[in-house]
Short mmCIF file of C-alpha atoms in Angstrom, two decimals:
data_model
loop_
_atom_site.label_atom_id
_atom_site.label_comp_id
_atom_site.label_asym_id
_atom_site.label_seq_id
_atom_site.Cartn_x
_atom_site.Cartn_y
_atom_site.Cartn_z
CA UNK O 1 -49.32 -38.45 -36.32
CA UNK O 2 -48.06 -35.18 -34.38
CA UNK O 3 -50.76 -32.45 -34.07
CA UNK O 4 -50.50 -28.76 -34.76
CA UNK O 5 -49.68 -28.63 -30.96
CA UNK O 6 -46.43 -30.73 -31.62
CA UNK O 7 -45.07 -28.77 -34.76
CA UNK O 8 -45.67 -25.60 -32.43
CA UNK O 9 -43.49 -26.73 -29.66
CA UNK O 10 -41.03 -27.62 -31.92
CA UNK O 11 -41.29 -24.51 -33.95
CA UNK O 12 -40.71 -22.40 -30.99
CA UNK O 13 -37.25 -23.96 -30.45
CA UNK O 14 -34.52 -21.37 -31.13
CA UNK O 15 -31.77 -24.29 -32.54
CA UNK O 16 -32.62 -26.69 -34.83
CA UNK O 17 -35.08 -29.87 -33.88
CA UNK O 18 -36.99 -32.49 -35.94
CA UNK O 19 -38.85 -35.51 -35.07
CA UNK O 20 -37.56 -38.53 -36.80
CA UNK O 21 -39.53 -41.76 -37.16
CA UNK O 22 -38.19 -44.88 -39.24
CA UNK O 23 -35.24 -42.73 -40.88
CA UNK O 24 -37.65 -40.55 -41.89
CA UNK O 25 -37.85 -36.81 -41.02
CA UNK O 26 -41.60 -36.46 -40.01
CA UNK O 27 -41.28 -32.66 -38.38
CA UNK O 28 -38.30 -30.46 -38.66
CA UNK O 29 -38.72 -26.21 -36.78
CA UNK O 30 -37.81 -23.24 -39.40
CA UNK O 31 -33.88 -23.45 -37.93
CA UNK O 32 -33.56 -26.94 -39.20
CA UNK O 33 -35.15 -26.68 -42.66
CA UNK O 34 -32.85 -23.77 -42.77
CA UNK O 35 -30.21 -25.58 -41.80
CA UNK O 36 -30.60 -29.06 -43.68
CA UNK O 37 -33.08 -27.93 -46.79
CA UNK O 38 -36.50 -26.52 -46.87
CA UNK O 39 -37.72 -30.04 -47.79
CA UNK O 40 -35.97 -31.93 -45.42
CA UNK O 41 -39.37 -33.16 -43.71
CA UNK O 42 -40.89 -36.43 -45.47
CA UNK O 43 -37.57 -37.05 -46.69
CA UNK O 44 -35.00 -39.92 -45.66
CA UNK O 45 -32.22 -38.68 -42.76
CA UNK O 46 -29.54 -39.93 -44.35
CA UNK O 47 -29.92 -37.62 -47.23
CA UNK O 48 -29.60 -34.06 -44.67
CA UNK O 49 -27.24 -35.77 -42.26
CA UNK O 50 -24.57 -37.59 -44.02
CA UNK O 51 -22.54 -37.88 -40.82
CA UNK O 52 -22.12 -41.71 -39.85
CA UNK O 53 -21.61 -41.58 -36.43
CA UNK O 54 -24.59 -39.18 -35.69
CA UNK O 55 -27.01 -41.08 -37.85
CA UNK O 56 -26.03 -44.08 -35.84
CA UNK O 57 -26.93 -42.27 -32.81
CA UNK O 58 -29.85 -40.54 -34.25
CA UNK O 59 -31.23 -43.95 -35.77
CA UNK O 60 -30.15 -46.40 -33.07
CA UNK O 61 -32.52 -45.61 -30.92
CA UNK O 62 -31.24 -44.60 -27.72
CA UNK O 63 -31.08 -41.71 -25.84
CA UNK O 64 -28.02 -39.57 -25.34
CA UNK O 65 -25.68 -36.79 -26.15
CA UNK O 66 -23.21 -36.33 -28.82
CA UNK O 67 -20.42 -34.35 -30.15
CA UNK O 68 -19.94 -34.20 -34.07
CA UNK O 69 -18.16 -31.66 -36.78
CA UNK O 70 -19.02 -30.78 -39.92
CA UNK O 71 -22.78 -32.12 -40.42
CA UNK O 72 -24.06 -28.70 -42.36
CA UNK O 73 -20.82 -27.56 -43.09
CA UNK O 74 -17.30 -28.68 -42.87
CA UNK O 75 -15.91 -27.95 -39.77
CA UNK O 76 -18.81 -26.66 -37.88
CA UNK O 77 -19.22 -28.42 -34.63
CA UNK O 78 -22.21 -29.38 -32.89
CA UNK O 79 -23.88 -31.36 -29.92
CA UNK O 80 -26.57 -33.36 -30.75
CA UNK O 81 -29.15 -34.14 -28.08
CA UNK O 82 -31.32 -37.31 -28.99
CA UNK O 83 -34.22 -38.41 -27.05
CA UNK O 84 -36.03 -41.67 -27.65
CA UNK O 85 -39.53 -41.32 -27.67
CA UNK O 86 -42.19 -44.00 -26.57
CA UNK O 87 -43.26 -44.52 -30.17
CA UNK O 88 -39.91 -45.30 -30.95
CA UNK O 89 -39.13 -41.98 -33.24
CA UNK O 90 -36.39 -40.19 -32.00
CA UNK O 91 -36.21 -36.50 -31.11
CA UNK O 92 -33.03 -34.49 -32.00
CA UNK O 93 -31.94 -30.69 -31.05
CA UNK O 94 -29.14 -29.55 -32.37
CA UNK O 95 -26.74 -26.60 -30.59
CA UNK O 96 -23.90 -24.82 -32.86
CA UNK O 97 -21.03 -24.86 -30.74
CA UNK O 98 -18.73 -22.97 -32.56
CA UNK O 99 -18.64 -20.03 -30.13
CA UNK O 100 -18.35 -22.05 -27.33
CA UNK O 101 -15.33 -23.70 -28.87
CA UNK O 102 -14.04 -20.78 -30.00
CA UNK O 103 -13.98 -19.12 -26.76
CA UNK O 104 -12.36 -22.19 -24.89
CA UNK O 105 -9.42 -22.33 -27.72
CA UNK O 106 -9.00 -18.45 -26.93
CA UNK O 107 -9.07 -19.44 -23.38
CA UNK O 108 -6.45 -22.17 -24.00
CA UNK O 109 -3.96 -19.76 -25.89
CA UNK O 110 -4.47 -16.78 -23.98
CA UNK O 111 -3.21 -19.40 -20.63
CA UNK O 112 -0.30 -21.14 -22.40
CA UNK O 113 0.73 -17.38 -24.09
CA UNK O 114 0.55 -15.75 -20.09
CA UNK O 115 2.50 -19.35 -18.67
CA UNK O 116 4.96 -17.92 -21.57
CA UNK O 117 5.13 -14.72 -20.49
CA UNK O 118 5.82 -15.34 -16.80
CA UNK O 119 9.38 -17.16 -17.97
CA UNK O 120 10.93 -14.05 -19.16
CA UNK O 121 10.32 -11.99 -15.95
CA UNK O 122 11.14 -14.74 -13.96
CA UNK O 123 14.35 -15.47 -15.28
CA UNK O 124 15.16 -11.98 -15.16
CA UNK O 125 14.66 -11.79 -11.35
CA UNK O 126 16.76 -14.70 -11.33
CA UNK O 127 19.47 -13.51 -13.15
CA UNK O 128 19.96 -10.20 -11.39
CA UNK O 129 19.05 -11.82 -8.22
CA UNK O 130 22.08 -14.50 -8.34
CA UNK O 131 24.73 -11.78 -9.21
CA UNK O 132 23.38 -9.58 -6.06
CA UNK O 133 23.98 -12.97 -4.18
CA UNK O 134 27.42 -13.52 -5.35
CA UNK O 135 29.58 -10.08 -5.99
CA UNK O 136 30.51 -8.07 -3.47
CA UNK O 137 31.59 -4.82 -4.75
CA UNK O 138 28.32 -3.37 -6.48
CA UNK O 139 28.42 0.25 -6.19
CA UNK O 140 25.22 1.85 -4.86
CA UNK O 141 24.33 2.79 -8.34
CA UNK O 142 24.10 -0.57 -9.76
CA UNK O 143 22.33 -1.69 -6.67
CA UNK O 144 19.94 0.55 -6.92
CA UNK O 145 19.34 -0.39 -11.05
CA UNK O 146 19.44 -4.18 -9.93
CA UNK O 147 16.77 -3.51 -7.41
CA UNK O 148 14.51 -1.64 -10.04
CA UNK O 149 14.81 -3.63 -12.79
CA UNK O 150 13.88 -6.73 -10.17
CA UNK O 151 10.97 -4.39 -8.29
CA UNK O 152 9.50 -3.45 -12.13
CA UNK O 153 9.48 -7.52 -13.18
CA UNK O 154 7.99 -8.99 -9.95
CA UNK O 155 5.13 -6.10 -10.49
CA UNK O 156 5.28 -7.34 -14.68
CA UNK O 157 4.55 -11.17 -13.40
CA UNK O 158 2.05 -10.06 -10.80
CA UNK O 159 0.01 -8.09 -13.84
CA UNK O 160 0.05 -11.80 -15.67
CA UNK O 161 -1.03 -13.46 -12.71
CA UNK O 162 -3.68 -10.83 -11.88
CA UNK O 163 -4.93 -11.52 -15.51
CA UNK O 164 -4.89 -15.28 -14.90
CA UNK O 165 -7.23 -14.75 -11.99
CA UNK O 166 -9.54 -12.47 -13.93
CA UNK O 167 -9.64 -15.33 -16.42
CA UNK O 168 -11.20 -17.89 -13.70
CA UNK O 169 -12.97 -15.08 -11.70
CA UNK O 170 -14.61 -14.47 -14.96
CA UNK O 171 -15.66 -18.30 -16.05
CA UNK O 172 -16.85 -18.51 -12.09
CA UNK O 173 -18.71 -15.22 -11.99
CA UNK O 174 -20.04 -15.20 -15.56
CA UNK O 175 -23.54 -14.59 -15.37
CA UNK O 176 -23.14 -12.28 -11.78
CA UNK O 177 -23.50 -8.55 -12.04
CA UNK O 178 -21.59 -6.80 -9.19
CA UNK O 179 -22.96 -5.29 -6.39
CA UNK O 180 -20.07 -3.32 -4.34
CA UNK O 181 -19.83 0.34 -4.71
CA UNK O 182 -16.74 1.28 -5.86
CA UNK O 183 -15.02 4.74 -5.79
CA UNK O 184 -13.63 5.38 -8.89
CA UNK O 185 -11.00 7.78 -7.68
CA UNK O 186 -9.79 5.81 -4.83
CA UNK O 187 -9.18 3.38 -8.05
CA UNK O 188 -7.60 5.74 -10.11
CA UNK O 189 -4.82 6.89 -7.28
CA UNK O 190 -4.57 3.35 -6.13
CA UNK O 191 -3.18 2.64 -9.89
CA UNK O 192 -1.16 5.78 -10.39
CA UNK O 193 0.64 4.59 -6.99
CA UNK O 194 1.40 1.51 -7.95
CA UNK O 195 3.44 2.25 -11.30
CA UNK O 196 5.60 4.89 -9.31
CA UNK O 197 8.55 2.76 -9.93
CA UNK O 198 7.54 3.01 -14.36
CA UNK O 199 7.17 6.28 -13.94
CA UNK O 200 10.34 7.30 -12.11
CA UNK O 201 12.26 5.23 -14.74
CA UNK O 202 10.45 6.19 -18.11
CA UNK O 203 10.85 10.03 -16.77
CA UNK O 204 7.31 10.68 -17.21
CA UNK O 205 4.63 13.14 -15.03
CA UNK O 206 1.24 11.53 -13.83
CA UNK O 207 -1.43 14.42 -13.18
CA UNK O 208 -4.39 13.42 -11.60
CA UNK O 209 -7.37 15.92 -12.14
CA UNK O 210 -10.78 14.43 -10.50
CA UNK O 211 -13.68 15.88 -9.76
CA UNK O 212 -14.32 16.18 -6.30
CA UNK O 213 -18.15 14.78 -6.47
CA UNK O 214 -17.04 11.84 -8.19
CA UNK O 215 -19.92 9.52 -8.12
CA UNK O 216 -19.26 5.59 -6.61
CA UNK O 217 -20.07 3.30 -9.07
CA UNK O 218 -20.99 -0.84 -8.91
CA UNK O 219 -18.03 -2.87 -10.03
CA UNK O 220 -15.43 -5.05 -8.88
CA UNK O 221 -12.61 -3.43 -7.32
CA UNK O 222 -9.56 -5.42 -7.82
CA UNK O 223 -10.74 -5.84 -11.27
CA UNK O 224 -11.07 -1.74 -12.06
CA UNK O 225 -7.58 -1.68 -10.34
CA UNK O 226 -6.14 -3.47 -13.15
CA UNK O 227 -7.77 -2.42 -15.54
CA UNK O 228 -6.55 0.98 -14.54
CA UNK O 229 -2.82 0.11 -13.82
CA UNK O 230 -3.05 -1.15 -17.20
CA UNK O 231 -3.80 1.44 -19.08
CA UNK O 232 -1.90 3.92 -17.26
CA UNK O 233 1.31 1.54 -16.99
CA UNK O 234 1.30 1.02 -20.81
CA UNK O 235 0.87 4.57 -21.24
CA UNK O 236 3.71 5.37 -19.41
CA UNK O 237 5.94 2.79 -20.55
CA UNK O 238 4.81 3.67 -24.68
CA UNK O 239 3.42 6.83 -24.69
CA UNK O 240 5.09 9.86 -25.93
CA UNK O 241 7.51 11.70 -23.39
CA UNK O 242 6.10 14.48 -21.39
#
């Protein structure tokens, strides 16, 4: 028999939990009668979980984690914690993990799509690198065009590999506020420097208007750097010619 002191524990839980004793669902928190039915407590397991491999965990009686899709709904995963308890019920939370999930399959595309993206500059390079190797006779013009074009994709694969490293400097850093000061205009003409080479080519004008009490801010430096030679860089390479 579990006391009012039980059912509140359980009700406090944010993600569904119930207490299940002899296949039966003896307590159950607001998420989970939400979740399975409002009269899922008193009632047999098997008729809110009709997912054989987590019943068998759930009613085996042992102790342990486990991953399983589409118990409430199809395709909705979830990790199921189970804990035996000394009376030999079993006690079982249950976490959506749909975001999480979500967020690692974004992380997986977003990799393979930037691994993608690095062949095309790369191959350029190559390709006008080789014929500087091997002719001769390359007026200064074309030189000077071969050079760009290589200067502007090195600086295109070192934007990818910048974002790469945001990527994992994020997942490492995830819960860590920064704490560096960071001058925001030093930023801002540290960017506009480094897409000279865009901007000489695309035939656009960068002004730069800041004020002059420009107050530091706390942020991540390489990480504002990009972000600002982002947005300027695609503004100069799409934006409307001025």
């Amino acid at each position: 028999d579990y006391g009012p002191g039980v059912r509140s524990l359980i009700e406090a839980l944010e993600e569904p939990a119930l207490i299940v004793e002899r296949a039966i669902v003896v307590l159950a928190n607001a998420s989970a009668r939400a979740l399975l039915g409002s009269r899922v407590e008193g009632r047999d397991i098997r008729f809110a979980i009709r997912h054989p491999q987590a019943l068998e965990h759930i009613l085996g009686g042992r102790s342990g984690d486990f991953e399983a899709t589409g118990i409430a709904e199809p395709g909705r995963p979830w990790r199921l914690t189970i804990r035996a308890l000394d009376d030999g019920s079993a006690f079982v939370r249950m976490f959506d993990t749909a975001d999480i999930v979500a967020a690692e399959r974004i992380r997986v595309d977003f990799v393979a799509n930037a691994s993608h993206e690095l062949r095309t500059p790369l191959s350029t390079i190559g390709g006008y690198a080789e014929t500087l190797a091997e002719e001769d006779d390359l007026s200064a013009q074309t030189l000077s065009s071969f050079c760009r074009i290589i200067l502007d994709e090195s600086r295109r694969m070192l934007r990818i590999i910048e974002d790469l490293m945001s990527l994992s400097r994020i997942e490492a850093d995830r819960f860590v506020a920064p704490a560096d000061r960071v001058s925001i205009a030093e930023v801002i003409q540290t960017s506009v420097a480094s897409v000279g080479g865009i901007r000489s080519t695309a035939q656009r004008h960068i002004q730069v208007d800041l004020p002059k009490d420009l107050p530091a801010v706390l942020g991540d430096q390489p990480q504002l750097v990009q972000l600002f030679d982002n947005v300027i860089s695609n503004a100069v390479r799409y934006g409307c010619d001025k």
